[in-house]
Short mmCIF file of C-alpha atoms in Angstrom, two decimals:
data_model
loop_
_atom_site.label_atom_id
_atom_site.label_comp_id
_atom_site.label_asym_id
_atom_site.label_seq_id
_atom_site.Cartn_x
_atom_site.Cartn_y
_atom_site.Cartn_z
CA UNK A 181 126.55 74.76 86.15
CA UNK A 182 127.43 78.18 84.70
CA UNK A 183 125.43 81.36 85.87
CA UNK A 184 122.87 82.75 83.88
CA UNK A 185 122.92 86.02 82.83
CA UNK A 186 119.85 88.60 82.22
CA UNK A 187 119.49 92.23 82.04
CA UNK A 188 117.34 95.17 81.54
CA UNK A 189 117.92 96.93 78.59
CA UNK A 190 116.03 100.76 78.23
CA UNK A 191 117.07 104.43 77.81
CA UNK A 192 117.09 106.31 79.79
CA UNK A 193 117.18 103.69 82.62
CA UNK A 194 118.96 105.26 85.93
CA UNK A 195 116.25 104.11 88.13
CA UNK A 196 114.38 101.31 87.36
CA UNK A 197 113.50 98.84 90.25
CA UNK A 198 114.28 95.82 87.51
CA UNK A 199 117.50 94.38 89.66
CA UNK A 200 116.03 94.47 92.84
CA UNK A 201 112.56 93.01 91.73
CA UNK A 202 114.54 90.33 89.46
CA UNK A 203 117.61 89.33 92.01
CA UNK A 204 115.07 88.55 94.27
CA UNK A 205 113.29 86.37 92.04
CA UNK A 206 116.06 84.08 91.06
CA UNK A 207 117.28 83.98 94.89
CA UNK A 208 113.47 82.84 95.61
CA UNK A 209 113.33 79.92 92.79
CA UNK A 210 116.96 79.09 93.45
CA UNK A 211 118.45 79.81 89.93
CA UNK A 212 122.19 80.84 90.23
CA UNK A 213 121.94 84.36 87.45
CA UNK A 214 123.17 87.85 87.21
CA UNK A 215 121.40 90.72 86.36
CA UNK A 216 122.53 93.74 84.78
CA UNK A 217 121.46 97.11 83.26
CA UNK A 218 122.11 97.94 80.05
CA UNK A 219 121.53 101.54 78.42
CA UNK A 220 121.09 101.31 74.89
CA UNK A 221 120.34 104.23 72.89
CA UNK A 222 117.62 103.89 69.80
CA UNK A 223 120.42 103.94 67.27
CA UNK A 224 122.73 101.35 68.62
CA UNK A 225 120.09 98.82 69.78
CA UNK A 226 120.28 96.96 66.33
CA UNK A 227 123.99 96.31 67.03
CA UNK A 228 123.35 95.79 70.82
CA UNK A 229 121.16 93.50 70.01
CA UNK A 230 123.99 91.73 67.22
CA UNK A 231 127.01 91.59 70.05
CA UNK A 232 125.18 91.62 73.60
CA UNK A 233 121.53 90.73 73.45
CA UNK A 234 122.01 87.53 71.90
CA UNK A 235 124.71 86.57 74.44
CA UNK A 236 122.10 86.57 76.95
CA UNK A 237 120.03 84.10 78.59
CA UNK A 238 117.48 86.48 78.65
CA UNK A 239 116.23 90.29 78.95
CA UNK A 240 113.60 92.86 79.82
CA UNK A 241 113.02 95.66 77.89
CA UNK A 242 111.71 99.07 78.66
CA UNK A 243 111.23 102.61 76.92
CA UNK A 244 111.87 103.25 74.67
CA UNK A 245 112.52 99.90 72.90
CA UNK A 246 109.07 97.70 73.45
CA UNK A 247 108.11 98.15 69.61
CA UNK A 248 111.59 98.57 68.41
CA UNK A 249 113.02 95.38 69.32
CA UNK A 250 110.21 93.10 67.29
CA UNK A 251 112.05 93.60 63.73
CA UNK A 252 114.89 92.07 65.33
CA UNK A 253 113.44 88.88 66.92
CA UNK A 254 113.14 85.53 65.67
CA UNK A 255 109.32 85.03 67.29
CA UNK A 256 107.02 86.56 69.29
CA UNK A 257 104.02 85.75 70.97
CA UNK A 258 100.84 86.10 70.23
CA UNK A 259 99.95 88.93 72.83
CA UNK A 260 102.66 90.68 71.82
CA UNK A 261 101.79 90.48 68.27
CA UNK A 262 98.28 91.88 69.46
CA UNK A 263 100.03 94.88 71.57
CA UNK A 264 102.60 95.73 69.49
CA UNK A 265 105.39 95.52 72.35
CA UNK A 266 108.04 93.05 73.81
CA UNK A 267 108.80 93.69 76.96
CA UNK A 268 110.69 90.35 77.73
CA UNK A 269 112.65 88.02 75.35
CA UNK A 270 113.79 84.52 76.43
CA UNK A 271 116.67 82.97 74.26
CA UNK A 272 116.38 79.25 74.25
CA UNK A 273 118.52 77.17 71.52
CA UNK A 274 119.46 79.81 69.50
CA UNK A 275 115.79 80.89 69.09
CA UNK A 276 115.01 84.78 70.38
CA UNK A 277 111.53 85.44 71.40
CA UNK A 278 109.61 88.19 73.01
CA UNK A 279 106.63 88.59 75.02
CA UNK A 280 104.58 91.01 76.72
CA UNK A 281 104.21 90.05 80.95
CA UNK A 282 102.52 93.27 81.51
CA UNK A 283 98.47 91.87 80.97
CA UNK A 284 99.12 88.90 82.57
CA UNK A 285 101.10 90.78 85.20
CA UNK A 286 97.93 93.19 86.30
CA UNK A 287 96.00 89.84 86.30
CA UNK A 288 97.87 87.88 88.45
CA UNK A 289 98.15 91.09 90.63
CA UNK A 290 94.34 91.25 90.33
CA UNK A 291 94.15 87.67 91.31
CA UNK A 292 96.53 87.39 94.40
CA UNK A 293 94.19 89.97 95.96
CA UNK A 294 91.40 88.42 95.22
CA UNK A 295 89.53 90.94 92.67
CA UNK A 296 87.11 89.42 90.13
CA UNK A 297 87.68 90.83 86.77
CA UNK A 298 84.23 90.95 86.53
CA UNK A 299 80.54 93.06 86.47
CA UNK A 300 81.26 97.18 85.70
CA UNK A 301 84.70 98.43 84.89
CA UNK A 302 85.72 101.70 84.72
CA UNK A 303 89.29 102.66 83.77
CA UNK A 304 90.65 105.92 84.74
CA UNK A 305 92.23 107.38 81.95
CA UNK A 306 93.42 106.26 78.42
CA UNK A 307 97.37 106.34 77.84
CA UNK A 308 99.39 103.00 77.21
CA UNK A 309 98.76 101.79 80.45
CA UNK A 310 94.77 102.10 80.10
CA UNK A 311 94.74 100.38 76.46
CA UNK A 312 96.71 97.40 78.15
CA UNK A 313 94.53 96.80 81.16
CA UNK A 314 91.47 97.86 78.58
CA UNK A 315 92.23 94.55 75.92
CA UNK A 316 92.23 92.50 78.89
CA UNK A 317 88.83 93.58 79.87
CA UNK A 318 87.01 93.31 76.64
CA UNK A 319 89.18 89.94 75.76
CA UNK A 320 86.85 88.68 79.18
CA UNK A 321 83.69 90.01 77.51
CA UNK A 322 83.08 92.63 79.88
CA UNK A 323 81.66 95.96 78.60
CA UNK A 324 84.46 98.83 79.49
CA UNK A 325 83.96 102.25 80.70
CA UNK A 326 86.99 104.98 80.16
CA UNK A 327 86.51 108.03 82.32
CA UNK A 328 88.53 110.75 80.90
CA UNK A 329 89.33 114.29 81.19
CA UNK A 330 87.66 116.94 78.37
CA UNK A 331 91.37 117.27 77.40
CA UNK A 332 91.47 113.61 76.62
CA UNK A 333 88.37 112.98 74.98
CA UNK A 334 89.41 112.77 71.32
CA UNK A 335 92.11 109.85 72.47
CA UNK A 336 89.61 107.93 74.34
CA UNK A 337 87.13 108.06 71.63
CA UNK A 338 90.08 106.34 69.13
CA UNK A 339 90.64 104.11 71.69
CA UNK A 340 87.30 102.64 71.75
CA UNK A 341 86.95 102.61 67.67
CA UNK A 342 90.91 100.79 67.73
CA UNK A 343 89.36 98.24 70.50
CA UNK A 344 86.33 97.54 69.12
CA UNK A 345 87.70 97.04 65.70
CA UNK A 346 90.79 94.73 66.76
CA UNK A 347 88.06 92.51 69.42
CA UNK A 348 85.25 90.98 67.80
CA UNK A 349 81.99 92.31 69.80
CA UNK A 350 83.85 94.41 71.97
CA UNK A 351 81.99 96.96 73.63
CA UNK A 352 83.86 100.06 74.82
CA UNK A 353 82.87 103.65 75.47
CA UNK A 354 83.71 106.60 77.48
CA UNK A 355 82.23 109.47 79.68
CA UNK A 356 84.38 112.72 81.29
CA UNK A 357 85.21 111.48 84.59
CA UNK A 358 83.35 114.76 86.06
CA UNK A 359 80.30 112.86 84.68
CA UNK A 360 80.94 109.29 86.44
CA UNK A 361 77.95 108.01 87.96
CA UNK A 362 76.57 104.63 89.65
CA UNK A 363 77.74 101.73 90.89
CA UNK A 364 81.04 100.23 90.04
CA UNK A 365 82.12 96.51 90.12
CA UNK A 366 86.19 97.30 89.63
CA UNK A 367 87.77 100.67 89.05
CA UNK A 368 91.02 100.88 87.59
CA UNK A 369 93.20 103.96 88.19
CA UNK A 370 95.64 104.36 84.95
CA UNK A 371 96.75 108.22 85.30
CA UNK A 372 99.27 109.24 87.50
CA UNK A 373 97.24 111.22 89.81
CA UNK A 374 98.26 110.41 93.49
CA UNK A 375 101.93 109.08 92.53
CA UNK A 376 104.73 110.68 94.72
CA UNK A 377 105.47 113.61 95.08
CA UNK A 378 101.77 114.78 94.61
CA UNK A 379 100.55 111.95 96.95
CA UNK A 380 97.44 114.08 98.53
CA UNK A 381 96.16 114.00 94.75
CA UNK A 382 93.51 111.26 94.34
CA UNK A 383 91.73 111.14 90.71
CA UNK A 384 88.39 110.86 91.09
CA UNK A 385 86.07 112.33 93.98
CA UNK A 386 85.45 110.63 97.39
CA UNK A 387 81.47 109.87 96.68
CA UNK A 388 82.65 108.21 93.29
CA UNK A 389 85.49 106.34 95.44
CA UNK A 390 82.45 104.92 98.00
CA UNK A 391 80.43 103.07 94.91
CA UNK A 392 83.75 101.03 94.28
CA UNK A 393 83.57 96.92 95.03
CA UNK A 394 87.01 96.67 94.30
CA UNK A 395 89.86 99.02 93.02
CA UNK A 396 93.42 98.80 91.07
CA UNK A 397 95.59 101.57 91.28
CA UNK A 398 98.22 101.14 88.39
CA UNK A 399 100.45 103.61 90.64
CA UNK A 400 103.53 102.39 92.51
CA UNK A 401 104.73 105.12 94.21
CA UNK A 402 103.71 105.30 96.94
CA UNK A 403 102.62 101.59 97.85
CA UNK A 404 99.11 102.70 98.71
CA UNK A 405 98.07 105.88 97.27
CA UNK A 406 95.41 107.83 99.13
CA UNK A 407 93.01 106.25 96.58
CA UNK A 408 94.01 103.08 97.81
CA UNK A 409 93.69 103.95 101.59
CA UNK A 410 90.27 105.61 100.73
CA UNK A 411 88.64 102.63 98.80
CA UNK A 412 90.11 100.17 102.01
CA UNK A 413 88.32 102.89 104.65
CA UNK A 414 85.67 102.32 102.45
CA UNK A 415 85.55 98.14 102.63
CA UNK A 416 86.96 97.63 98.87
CA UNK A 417 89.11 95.21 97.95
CA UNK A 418 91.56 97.30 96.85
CA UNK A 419 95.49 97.17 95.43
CA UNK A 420 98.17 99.27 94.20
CA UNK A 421 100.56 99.24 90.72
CA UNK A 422 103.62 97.50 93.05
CA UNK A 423 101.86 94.29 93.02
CA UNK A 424 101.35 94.62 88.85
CA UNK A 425 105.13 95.42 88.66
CA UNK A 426 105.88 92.71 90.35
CA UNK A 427 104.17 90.02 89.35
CA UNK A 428 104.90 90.93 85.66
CA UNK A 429 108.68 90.14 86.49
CA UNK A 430 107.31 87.34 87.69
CA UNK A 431 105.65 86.61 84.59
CA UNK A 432 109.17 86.38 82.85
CA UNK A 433 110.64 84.41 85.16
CA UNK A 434 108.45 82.21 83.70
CA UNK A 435 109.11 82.10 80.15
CA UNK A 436 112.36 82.01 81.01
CA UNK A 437 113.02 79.14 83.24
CA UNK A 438 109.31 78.12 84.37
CA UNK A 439 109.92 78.93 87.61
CA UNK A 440 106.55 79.54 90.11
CA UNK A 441 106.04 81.53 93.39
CA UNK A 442 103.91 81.31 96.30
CA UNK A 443 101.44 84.90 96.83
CA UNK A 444 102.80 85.18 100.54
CA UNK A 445 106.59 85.84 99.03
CA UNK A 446 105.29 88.34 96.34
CA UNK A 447 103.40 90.23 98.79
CA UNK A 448 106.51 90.52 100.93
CA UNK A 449 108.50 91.42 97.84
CA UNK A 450 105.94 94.61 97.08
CA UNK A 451 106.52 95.81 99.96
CA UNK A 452 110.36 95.15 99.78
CA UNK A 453 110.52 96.74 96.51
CA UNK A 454 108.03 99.69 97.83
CA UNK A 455 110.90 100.51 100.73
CA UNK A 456 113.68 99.91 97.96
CA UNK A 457 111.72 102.87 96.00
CA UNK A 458 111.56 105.06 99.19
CA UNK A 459 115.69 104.95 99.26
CA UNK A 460 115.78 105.65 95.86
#
């Protein structure tokens, strides 16, 4: 059987954790594949995507080519249609078709540590990461909170109109996170407040951090922010932005071959991947 071949195509794309996270992968499903990185500028990807791409069994893509590569595809799915972005393409019988693993990454990450997408969210924050987690909320029927800074107001605001136009009976609104009061079912942390190096940094105040059931900290670096440790002092059920990157590799490992992977091994391989980072 010949060895499949995959890569990771971005730009710039020095460090990404891609290899690691995806040799691992294929050496836990036992699929024989290689895995490279691939820098492709903006201008060339058309004709990367003519005389490599296509060669390929498969491929993840990063910044800045999640929209760019769509034109180019023969299908994509339907989430990706709804987010605008491909950040995976399998190629199966001559047919090239992207996907986007990062929702049902942070909900498989959500799941394995057994958080409830469910009662109050708030989401910290309302950048690309935000509006990703934010559709998956409101696609569950759950009313969605944004807590923002004054800075960021106008951009939440749009947010909520583009949401609530694009998801029938969607309910989304937003408050300064200065003003963040009550109870809160599952708080999701998409800024990059706490990330290394500024890891004493923790985005939203200690007494707001105590109301939390359960929180999701879309940062990776470091493996458990001081968010994280806070909300676990605190009793929450509570997880950091490793697990998400993970399990949304996982998530193409999926289209592409169908393989499946026990919650014990992906736990092990956050925390692999977290040490990985630390060398980096």
């Amino acid at each position: 059987m010949s060895i499949k071949k995959f890569a990771v195509i971005g730009h710039p794309i020095g460090h990404t954790m891609s290899p690691f996270i995806h040799k691992r992968l294929f050496e836990l499903s036992g699929v024989d594949a290689e895995y490279s990185v691939l820098d492709i500028t903006p201008e060339n990807l058309a004709d990367a995507y003519k005389n490599v791409l296509t060669g390929l069994d498969g491929y993840n893509i990063t910044i800045p080519h999640k929209p760019n590569i769509i034109p180019l595809l023969d299908e994509i799915d339907d989430k990706a249609k709804m987010y605008g972005s491909v950040n995976t393409v399998s190629n199966k019988n001559g047919i090239a078709k992207g996907y986007t693993t990062d929702p049902d990454g942070f909900l498989k990450a959500l799941d394995a540590a057994g958080i409830a997408l469910d009662g109050r969210v708030v989401i910290l924050g309302c950048g690309g990461v935000a509006r990703t987690m934010a559709y998956e909320v409101v696609l569950k029927n759950l009313p969605l909170l944004f807590a923002v800074r004054k800075d960021d107001a106008a951009i939440a605001e749009a947010l909520c109109s583009e949401i609530t136009d694009t998801v029938k009976g969607a309910k989304a609104d937003f408050c300064l996170i200065e003003e963040l009061s009550g109870d809160i079912d599952v708080l999701i942390n998409a800024t990059p407040l706490g990330m290394f190096p500024n890891t004493e940094a923790q985005p939203v105040s200690d007494s707001v951090i105590s109301r939390c059931a359960c929180v999701f900290d879309a940062v990776y670096n470091p493996l458990e922010t001081r968010l994280i440790q806070k909300a676990k002092a605190n009793g929450a059920n509570a997880v950091g932005g490793m697990a998400m990157l993970v399990w949304q590799a996982v998530v193409s490992h999926e289209k592409w071959d169908g393989s499946s992977y026990n919650n014990d091994d992906i736990a092990k391989l956050c925390i692999d991947s977290s040490n990985e980072l630390l060398k980096k």
